[in-house]
Amino acid sequence: MPQRGRPRGFDADEVLERALEVFWRYGYEGASVNDLAAAMGINKPSLYAAFGGKEELFRKVVARYADEDMEYARRAFAEPTAYEVVATLLRENVLAVTRDDRPAGCLSIQGGTACSTENAPVAEFLAASRLAGERALADRFASAVVEGDLPADADPAALARFVMSVTEGQAIHAAAGVSREDLRQTAEIALVGFAAASGARLPEHTANPA
């Protein structure tokens, strides 16, 4: 009897990349196990043996997405001032949601904003992931208040909610076909709004988007 499991030459990174494309294009519910297995170049028994099931595979794909496609957010958080954090985050987000080599938009939005009752844990998982990013941004702004980079009366949680609402909205617009240039205009307007609402200390020379 043949042994079930990973096929010879199985490359986990490669098959996760292929699965990411399917989930991103069709969402969690729209991506069937048959479609995933075909895109990954493995059979269904191998998929289950290697990843445990569709939901487990999706969670691994989201983790890969966070590590690879969201790397720009980690770079943004490392910027020295709150203004530069937001400028980098908004501008790099525009590039990320309009890449030629990816589906337009964002996996965490298209993957399963709304799911059936059966798949509610998937929608909850994605919502929790987005809120974790918002809390991390609020923590970064709280540090900016302590450092004197933002004024003492700034509201880190409200500012983080505003910035994340913009980036998530940009992803939805990108998926609807809005151009990169139009999204850049929105990002610059949002950056002006952030600066005005937060009282952020501006760099001596604010860079215009390329």
XYZ file of N, CA and C in Angstrom:
630
model
N 0.864 -1.193 0.000
C 0.000 0.000 0.000
C 0.894 1.234 0.000
N 0.679 2.215 -0.925
C 1.559 3.374 -0.996
C 1.420 4.244 0.242
N 2.528 4.848 0.649
C 2.549 5.704 1.826
C 1.983 7.067 1.486
N 1.096 7.541 2.352
C 0.512 8.851 2.149
C 1.347 9.896 2.876
N 1.431 11.081 2.300
C 2.204 12.150 2.936
C 2.753 13.085 1.889
N 3.812 13.765 2.245
C 4.397 14.714 1.306
C 4.990 14.004 0.106
N 4.730 14.524 -1.111
C 5.353 13.927 -2.284
C 6.843 14.210 -2.302
N 7.585 13.408 -3.043
C 9.021 13.611 -3.148
C 9.302 15.002 -3.734
N 10.261 15.703 -3.138
C 10.594 17.037 -3.623
C 9.657 18.116 -3.121
N 8.849 17.827 -2.127
C 7.895 18.775 -1.565
C 8.629 20.005 -1.028
N 8.244 21.184 -1.493
C 8.830 22.447 -1.042
C 7.737 23.240 -0.348
N 7.773 23.294 0.983
C 6.693 23.911 1.761
C 6.513 25.378 1.396
N 7.614 26.115 1.234
C 7.505 27.537 0.903
C 6.824 27.734 -0.443
N 7.194 26.910 -1.404
C 6.617 27.049 -2.750
C 5.130 26.742 -2.755
N 4.730 25.665 -2.094
C 3.307 25.306 -2.118
C 2.479 26.296 -1.302
N 3.045 26.857 -0.225
C 2.331 27.881 0.528
C 2.133 29.137 -0.321
N 3.124 29.465 -1.112
C 3.020 30.612 -2.007
C 1.889 30.406 -3.014
N 1.779 29.201 -3.539
C 0.707 28.907 -4.493
C -0.661 28.930 -3.816
N -0.716 28.419 -2.595
C -1.982 28.442 -1.851
C -2.384 29.874 -1.527
N -1.412 30.710 -1.204
C -1.680 32.119 -0.910
C -2.397 32.777 -2.080
N -1.934 32.516 -3.277
C -2.540 33.101 -4.477
C -4.006 32.695 -4.591
N -4.310 31.445 -4.328
C -5.691 30.956 -4.442
C -6.574 31.599 -3.379
N -6.121 31.593 -2.134
C -6.910 32.197 -1.059
C -7.126 33.687 -1.305
N -6.101 34.348 -1.805
C -6.179 35.795 -2.031
C -7.194 36.119 -3.130
N -7.179 35.328 -4.194
C -8.077 35.601 -5.315
C -9.529 35.229 -5.016
N -9.733 34.129 -4.304
C -11.090 33.599 -4.152
C -11.638 33.689 -2.732
N -10.816 34.116 -1.767
C -11.253 34.145 -0.388
C -11.241 32.761 0.224
N -11.409 32.701 1.525
C -11.351 31.402 2.204
C -12.453 30.476 1.720
N -13.675 30.967 1.671
C -14.794 30.103 1.302
C -14.786 29.764 -0.185
N -14.297 30.689 -1.013
C -14.292 30.438 -2.449
C -13.199 29.499 -2.910
N -12.200 29.282 -2.077
C -11.082 28.395 -2.437
C -11.410 26.971 -1.984
N -11.629 26.088 -2.938
C -11.926 24.701 -2.585
C -10.627 23.935 -2.341
N -10.730 22.835 -1.615
C -9.562 21.994 -1.378
C -9.025 21.468 -2.701
N -9.907 21.146 -3.626
C -9.461 20.670 -4.947
C -8.656 21.750 -5.667
N -9.151 22.995 -5.631
C -8.433 24.102 -6.271
C -7.069 24.316 -5.619
N -7.041 24.252 -4.296
C -5.790 24.456 -3.572
C -4.783 23.372 -3.895
N -5.233 22.116 -3.859
C -4.326 21.004 -4.141
C -3.774 21.098 -5.560
N -4.640 21.450 -6.513
C -4.196 21.561 -7.907
C -3.163 22.673 -8.060
N -3.423 23.822 -7.441
C -2.483 24.942 -7.536
C -1.163 24.615 -6.861
N -1.223 23.857 -5.783
C -0.024 23.518 -5.024
C 0.763 22.374 -5.654
N 0.152 21.701 -6.628
C 0.838 20.597 -7.298
C 0.942 19.351 -6.454
N -0.014 19.175 -5.532
C -0.039 17.981 -4.688
C -1.453 17.421 -4.684
N -1.597 16.192 -4.190
C -2.943 15.634 -4.114
C -3.576 15.972 -2.763
N -4.867 15.715 -2.655
C -5.579 16.066 -1.416
C -5.030 15.332 -0.188
N -4.741 14.030 -0.289
C -4.162 13.365 0.886
C -2.851 14.014 1.339
N -2.029 14.449 0.380
C -0.774 15.110 0.742
C -1.032 16.452 1.413
N -2.057 17.153 0.931
C -2.400 18.440 1.544
C -2.797 18.239 3.004
N -3.671 17.261 3.248
C -4.112 17.007 4.619
C -2.962 16.501 5.492
N -2.121 15.654 4.914
C -1.004 15.109 5.696
C -0.005 16.189 6.074
N 0.229 17.117 5.155
C 1.240 18.144 5.393
C 0.724 19.308 6.220
N -0.563 19.662 6.045
C -1.068 20.884 6.667
C -2.242 20.670 7.604
N -2.802 19.486 7.646
C -3.872 19.187 8.584
C -5.264 19.459 8.064
N -5.420 20.380 7.146
C -6.729 20.708 6.615
C -6.735 22.106 6.048
N -7.868 22.512 5.503
C -7.976 23.796 4.822
C -7.741 24.970 5.778
N -8.362 24.939 6.959
C -8.204 26.061 7.878
C -6.769 26.168 8.375
N -6.162 25.027 8.694
C -4.770 25.045 9.143
C -3.853 25.578 8.048
N -4.126 25.181 6.817
C -3.355 25.688 5.683
C -3.525 27.197 5.566
N -4.745 27.676 5.710
C -5.005 29.108 5.596
C -4.240 29.896 6.656
N -4.216 29.388 7.879
C -3.503 30.079 8.948
C -2.001 30.136 8.650
N -1.463 29.074 8.072
C -0.045 29.083 7.703
C 0.206 30.082 6.571
N -0.740 30.161 5.644
C -0.618 31.114 4.545
C -0.643 32.546 5.077
N -1.530 32.825 6.015
C -1.607 34.173 6.593
C -0.316 34.514 7.330
N 0.259 33.539 8.030
C 1.529 33.774 8.709
C 2.625 34.104 7.704
N 2.637 33.388 6.588
C 3.630 33.674 5.546
C 3.400 35.068 4.961
N 2.150 35.404 4.745
C 1.796 36.726 4.226
C 2.288 37.824 5.171
N 2.091 37.613 6.468
C 2.539 38.592 7.455
C 4.056 38.748 7.438
N 4.763 37.641 7.273
C 6.226 37.679 7.268
C 6.784 38.319 6.010
N 6.174 38.009 4.871
C 6.733 38.441 3.589
C 6.086 39.734 3.075
N 4.781 39.719 2.884
C 4.105 40.845 2.234
C 3.910 42.038 3.158
N 3.888 41.792 4.471
C 3.698 42.888 5.422
C 5.021 43.360 6.035
N 6.129 42.981 5.441
C 7.428 43.380 5.974
C 7.573 44.898 6.004
N 6.904 45.577 5.076
C 7.000 47.033 5.031
C 6.447 47.669 6.318
N 5.475 47.022 6.950
C 4.914 47.566 8.188
C 5.950 47.539 9.305
N 6.738 46.489 9.369
C 7.784 46.424 10.396
C 8.825 47.515 10.160
N 9.148 47.769 8.896
C 10.088 48.855 8.598
C 9.490 50.205 8.989
N 8.198 50.369 8.754
C 7.541 51.628 9.101
C 7.592 51.878 10.599
N 7.334 50.838 11.389
C 7.325 50.986 12.841
C 8.691 51.400 13.376
N 9.739 51.107 12.635
C 11.098 51.424 13.086
C 11.503 52.858 12.758
N 10.657 53.589 12.045
C 10.990 54.979 11.728
C 11.093 55.797 13.021
N 11.902 56.848 13.029
C 12.196 57.552 14.284
C 11.067 58.415 14.838
N 10.137 58.867 13.997
C 9.050 59.719 14.491
C 7.703 59.150 14.078
N 6.656 59.543 14.805
C 5.306 59.065 14.498
C 4.896 59.478 13.082
N 5.238 60.705 12.706
C 4.896 61.168 11.354
C 5.542 60.274 10.298
N 6.812 59.956 10.489
C 7.514 59.118 9.515
C 6.988 57.680 9.528
N 6.570 57.201 10.696
C 5.930 55.883 10.767
C 4.708 55.860 9.854
N 3.849 56.868 10.006
C 2.599 56.908 9.243
C 2.871 57.175 7.765
N 3.808 58.065 7.469
C 4.135 58.352 6.071
C 4.607 57.089 5.358
N 5.504 56.360 6.000
C 6.003 55.121 5.396
C 4.901 54.084 5.280
N 4.109 53.945 6.325
C 3.041 52.950 6.325
C 2.026 53.228 5.222
N 1.572 54.463 5.104
C 0.563 54.800 4.098
C 1.116 54.659 2.676
N 2.324 55.152 2.458
C 2.884 55.119 1.110
C 3.256 53.702 0.681
N 3.836 52.937 1.596
C 4.205 51.564 1.256
C 2.967 50.676 1.103
N 1.926 50.982 1.863
C 0.675 50.236 1.716
C 0.110 50.384 0.308
N 0.193 51.584 -0.238
C -0.288 51.800 -1.612
C 0.458 50.888 -2.586
N 1.766 50.791 -2.429
C 2.552 49.924 -3.307
C 2.173 48.465 -3.091
N 1.957 48.085 -1.831
C 1.672 46.681 -1.514
C 0.345 46.213 -2.085
N -0.665 47.084 -2.073
C -1.996 46.652 -2.540
C -2.161 46.794 -4.039
N -1.127 47.285 -4.724
C -1.212 47.447 -6.181
C -0.037 46.782 -6.897
N 0.532 45.749 -6.289
C 1.658 45.053 -6.905
C 1.215 44.304 -8.156
N 2.091 44.297 -9.169
C 1.784 43.576 -10.407
C 1.823 42.062 -10.223
N 2.618 41.595 -9.245
C 2.805 40.162 -9.068
C 1.892 39.571 -7.999
N 0.929 40.335 -7.538
C -0.034 39.881 -6.540
C -1.441 40.280 -6.981
N -2.464 39.597 -6.480
C -3.822 40.111 -6.682
C -3.933 41.481 -6.021
N -4.752 42.349 -6.585
C -4.931 43.675 -5.999
C -5.590 43.543 -4.628
N -5.193 44.443 -3.717
C -5.808 44.445 -2.396
C -4.953 43.764 -1.355
N -5.612 43.177 -0.354
C -4.935 42.641 0.821
C -5.536 41.290 1.188
N -4.688 40.316 1.462
C -5.171 38.976 1.810
C -6.054 38.998 3.049
N -5.698 39.803 4.045
C -6.463 39.793 5.298
C -7.863 40.370 5.119
N -8.065 41.164 4.049
C -9.406 41.684 3.745
C -10.145 40.720 2.827
N -9.519 40.376 1.693
C -10.186 39.503 0.732
C -10.316 38.057 1.209
N -9.449 37.673 2.154
C -9.438 36.282 2.581
C -10.706 35.834 3.260
N -11.383 36.720 3.957
C -12.588 36.275 4.647
C -13.153 37.311 5.578
N -13.453 38.513 5.061
C -14.065 39.531 5.902
C -15.411 39.046 6.434
N -16.149 38.350 5.581
C -17.426 37.768 5.992
C -17.418 36.297 5.598
N -17.820 35.447 6.520
C -17.868 34.011 6.266
C -19.188 33.453 6.794
N -19.537 32.274 6.330
C -20.704 31.593 6.853
C -20.480 31.241 8.318
N -21.559 30.857 8.987
C -21.452 30.484 10.398
C -20.426 29.377 10.593
N -20.404 28.435 9.671
C -19.477 27.311 9.768
C -18.033 27.770 9.789
N -17.753 28.835 9.026
C -16.377 29.317 8.918
C -16.147 30.617 9.693
N -17.019 30.911 10.635
C -16.873 32.132 11.427
C -15.507 32.245 12.107
N -14.907 31.121 12.591
C -13.581 31.253 13.208
C -12.525 31.852 12.286
N -12.672 31.648 10.974
C -11.711 32.212 10.030
C -11.840 33.726 9.987
N -13.086 34.225 9.898
C -13.311 35.669 9.900
C -12.834 36.281 11.211
N -13.077 35.580 12.312
C -12.639 36.075 13.620
C -11.117 36.103 13.711
N -10.476 35.106 13.144
C -9.017 35.043 13.131
C -8.431 36.230 12.368
N -8.995 36.533 11.197
C -8.494 37.650 10.406
C -8.765 38.983 11.101
N -9.946 39.121 11.703
C -10.267 40.356 12.421
C -9.308 40.557 13.593
N -9.024 39.466 14.308
C -8.089 39.555 15.437
C -6.698 39.949 14.962
N -6.291 39.449 13.806
C -4.977 39.790 13.258
C -4.899 41.276 12.923
N -5.971 41.801 12.311
C -5.975 43.221 11.970
C -5.975 44.093 13.228
N -6.752 43.693 14.226
C -6.808 44.472 15.464
C -5.481 44.418 16.224
N -4.778 43.288 16.099
C -3.455 43.197 16.733
C -2.507 44.204 16.103
N -2.584 44.366 14.781
C -1.770 45.376 14.109
C -2.131 46.779 14.558
N -3.426 47.019 14.752
C -3.867 48.338 15.222
C -3.360 48.615 16.633
N -3.408 47.615 17.497
C -2.904 47.803 18.867
C -1.402 48.049 18.870
N -0.678 47.357 17.988
C 0.770 47.575 17.903
C 1.076 49.003 17.463
N 0.274 49.514 16.527
C 0.474 50.893 16.076
C 0.133 51.874 17.207
N -0.925 51.588 17.950
C -1.277 52.442 19.089
C -0.156 52.452 20.128
N 0.464 51.299 20.352
C 1.587 51.230 21.287
C 2.757 52.081 20.788
N 2.969 52.047 19.460
C 4.054 52.864 18.893
C 3.771 54.350 19.101
N 2.514 54.752 18.927
C 2.152 56.150 19.144
C 2.239 56.522 20.629
N 1.888 55.578 21.510
C 2.012 55.833 22.948
C 3.471 56.092 23.317
N 4.373 55.345 22.711
C 5.805 55.580 22.940
C 6.209 56.960 22.443
N 5.605 57.371 21.317
C 5.911 58.700 20.777
C 5.454 59.792 21.728
N 4.340 59.570 22.424
C 3.874 60.542 23.418
C 4.874 60.629 24.562
N 5.326 59.495 25.064
C 6.298 59.457 26.163
C 7.588 60.170 25.765
N 7.990 59.982 24.511
C 9.240 60.572 24.029
C 9.107 62.049 23.691
N 7.876 62.572 23.699
C 7.670 63.968 23.348
C 7.534 64.205 21.859
N 7.490 63.139 21.095
C 7.338 63.261 19.646
C 5.891 63.591 19.286
N 4.942 63.085 20.061
C 3.537 63.470 19.959
C 3.156 64.213 21.233
N 2.217 65.152 21.149
C 1.833 65.910 22.342
C 1.162 65.021 23.395
N 1.170 65.475 24.629
C 0.652 64.674 25.741
C -0.829 64.379 25.601
N -1.580 65.247 24.906
C -3.015 65.021 24.774
C -3.384 64.216 23.528
N -2.403 63.701 22.810
C -2.696 62.848 21.646
C -3.346 61.553 22.109
N -4.234 61.020 21.297
C -4.938 59.770 21.613
C -4.365 58.658 20.730
N -3.412 57.869 21.234
C -2.764 56.843 20.408
C -3.743 55.850 19.798
N -4.752 55.425 20.564
C -5.694 54.425 20.049
C -6.522 54.993 18.903
N -7.004 56.213 19.055
C -7.814 56.829 18.000
C -6.985 57.080 16.747
N -5.754 57.518 16.929
C -4.879 57.770 15.777
C -4.575 56.470 15.038
N -4.315 55.405 15.788
C -4.039 54.111 15.163
C -5.262 53.611 14.406
N -6.442 53.805 14.990
C -7.678 53.369 14.333
C -7.867 54.118 13.009
N -7.559 55.403 13.020
C -7.678 56.195 11.796
C -6.745 55.674 10.712
N -5.482 55.484 11.059
C -4.497 55.035 10.066
C -4.867 53.662 9.521
N -5.250 52.740 10.391
C -5.603 51.397 9.925
C -6.869 51.410 9.085
N -7.816 52.284 9.411
C -9.029 52.390 8.594
C -8.682 52.853 7.187
N -7.709 53.760 7.091
C -7.285 54.230 5.765
C -6.626 53.090 4.980
N -5.693 52.389 5.598
C -4.990 51.332 4.860
C -5.948 50.211 4.442
N -6.879 49.871 5.315
C -7.838 48.816 4.955
C -8.771 49.286 3.844
N -9.175 50.549 3.910
C -10.000 51.097 2.833
C -9.259 51.156 1.511
N -7.969 51.477 1.570
C -7.151 51.497 0.358
C -7.099 50.110 -0.289
N -7.000 49.076 0.542
C -6.968 47.714 0.015
C -8.260 47.382 -0.705
N -9.384 47.787 -0.131
C -10.684 47.530 -0.764
C -10.779 48.276 -2.090
N -10.338 49.512 -2.106
C -10.375 50.286 -3.346
C -9.447 49.694 -4.404
N -8.270 49.235 -3.981
C -7.350 48.612 -4.941
C -7.986 47.387 -5.575
N -8.653 46.563 -4.755
C -9.310 45.370 -5.282
C -10.433 45.731 -6.245
N -10.995 46.924 -6.092
C -12.062 47.383 -6.979
C -11.514 48.015 -8.254
N -10.174 48.101 -8.351
C -9.568 48.598 -9.581
C -9.096 50.035 -9.538
N -9.118 50.677 -8.379
C -8.624 52.052 -8.274
C -7.113 52.059 -8.506
N -6.637 53.034 -9.247
C -5.230 53.047 -9.666
C -4.292 53.382 -8.520
N -3.038 53.021 -8.699
C -1.999 53.334 -7.717
C -1.894 54.839 -7.510
N -1.930 55.600 -8.570
C -1.785 57.053 -8.454
C -2.938 57.655 -7.658
N -4.155 57.177 -7.893
C -5.294 57.691 -7.133
C -5.170 57.326 -5.653
N -4.704 56.128 -5.377
C -4.518 55.725 -3.990
C -3.408 56.532 -3.324
N -2.396 56.892 -4.083
C -1.335 57.743 -3.532
C -1.910 59.093 -3.100
N -2.819 59.654 -3.901
C -3.433 60.926 -3.531
C -4.175 60.800 -2.205
N -4.909 59.701 -2.050
C -5.637 59.475 -0.804
C -4.680 59.354 0.374
N -3.578 58.632 0.171
C -2.593 58.462 1.238
C -2.019 59.798 1.680
N -1.738 60.688 0.734
C -1.172 61.989 1.086
C -2.189 62.847 1.829
N -3.452 62.770 1.436
C -4.497 63.504 2.160
C -4.607 62.973 3.591
N -4.565 61.643 3.722
C -4.647 61.031 5.054
C -3.453 61.424 5.912
N -2.294 61.555 5.304
C -1.095 61.943 6.052
C -1.235 63.373 6.580
N -1.782 64.255 5.757
C -2.037 65.627 6.214
C -3.031 65.607 7.371
N -4.074 64.783 7.247
C -5.060 64.670 8.312
C -4.460 64.143 9.601
N -3.581 63.134 9.483
C -2.920 62.604 10.674
C -2.085 63.675 11.352
N -1.317 64.410 10.572
C -0.444 65.445 11.140
C -1.271 66.505 11.872
N -2.394 66.910 11.273
C -3.227 67.940 11.880
C -3.909 67.431 13.147
N -4.402 66.193 13.118
C -5.151 65.653 14.254
C -4.243 65.270 15.413
N -3.020 64.862 15.089
C -2.131 64.344 16.129
C -1.218 65.398 16.735
N -0.975 66.477 15.994
C 0.031 67.441 16.437
C 1.430 66.890 16.304
N 1.611 65.937 15.382
C 2.905 65.276 15.222
C 3.991 66.270 14.821
N 5.169 66.010 15.307
C 6.338 66.805 14.924
C 6.737 66.416 13.511
N 6.778 67.408 12.606
C 7.072 67.125 11.210
C 8.574 67.181 10.955
N 9.051 66.339 10.033
C 10.473 66.425 9.639
C 10.738 67.797 9.005
N 11.973 68.236 9.051
C 12.307 69.533 8.463
C 12.010 69.559 6.982
N 12.246 68.436 6.323
C 11.967 68.333 4.883
C 11.086 67.117 4.688
N 9.793 67.353 4.501
C 8.876 66.227 4.274
C 8.997 65.804 2.826
N 9.189 64.469 2.638
C 9.400 63.930 1.301
C 8.077 63.765 0.586
N 8.058 64.124 -0.688
C 6.896 63.856 -1.517
C 6.983 62.436 -2.049
N 5.822 61.784 -2.283
C 5.857 60.417 -2.818
C 6.494 60.407 -4.193
N 7.178 59.288 -4.534
C 7.830 59.185 -5.851
C 6.793 59.096 -6.935
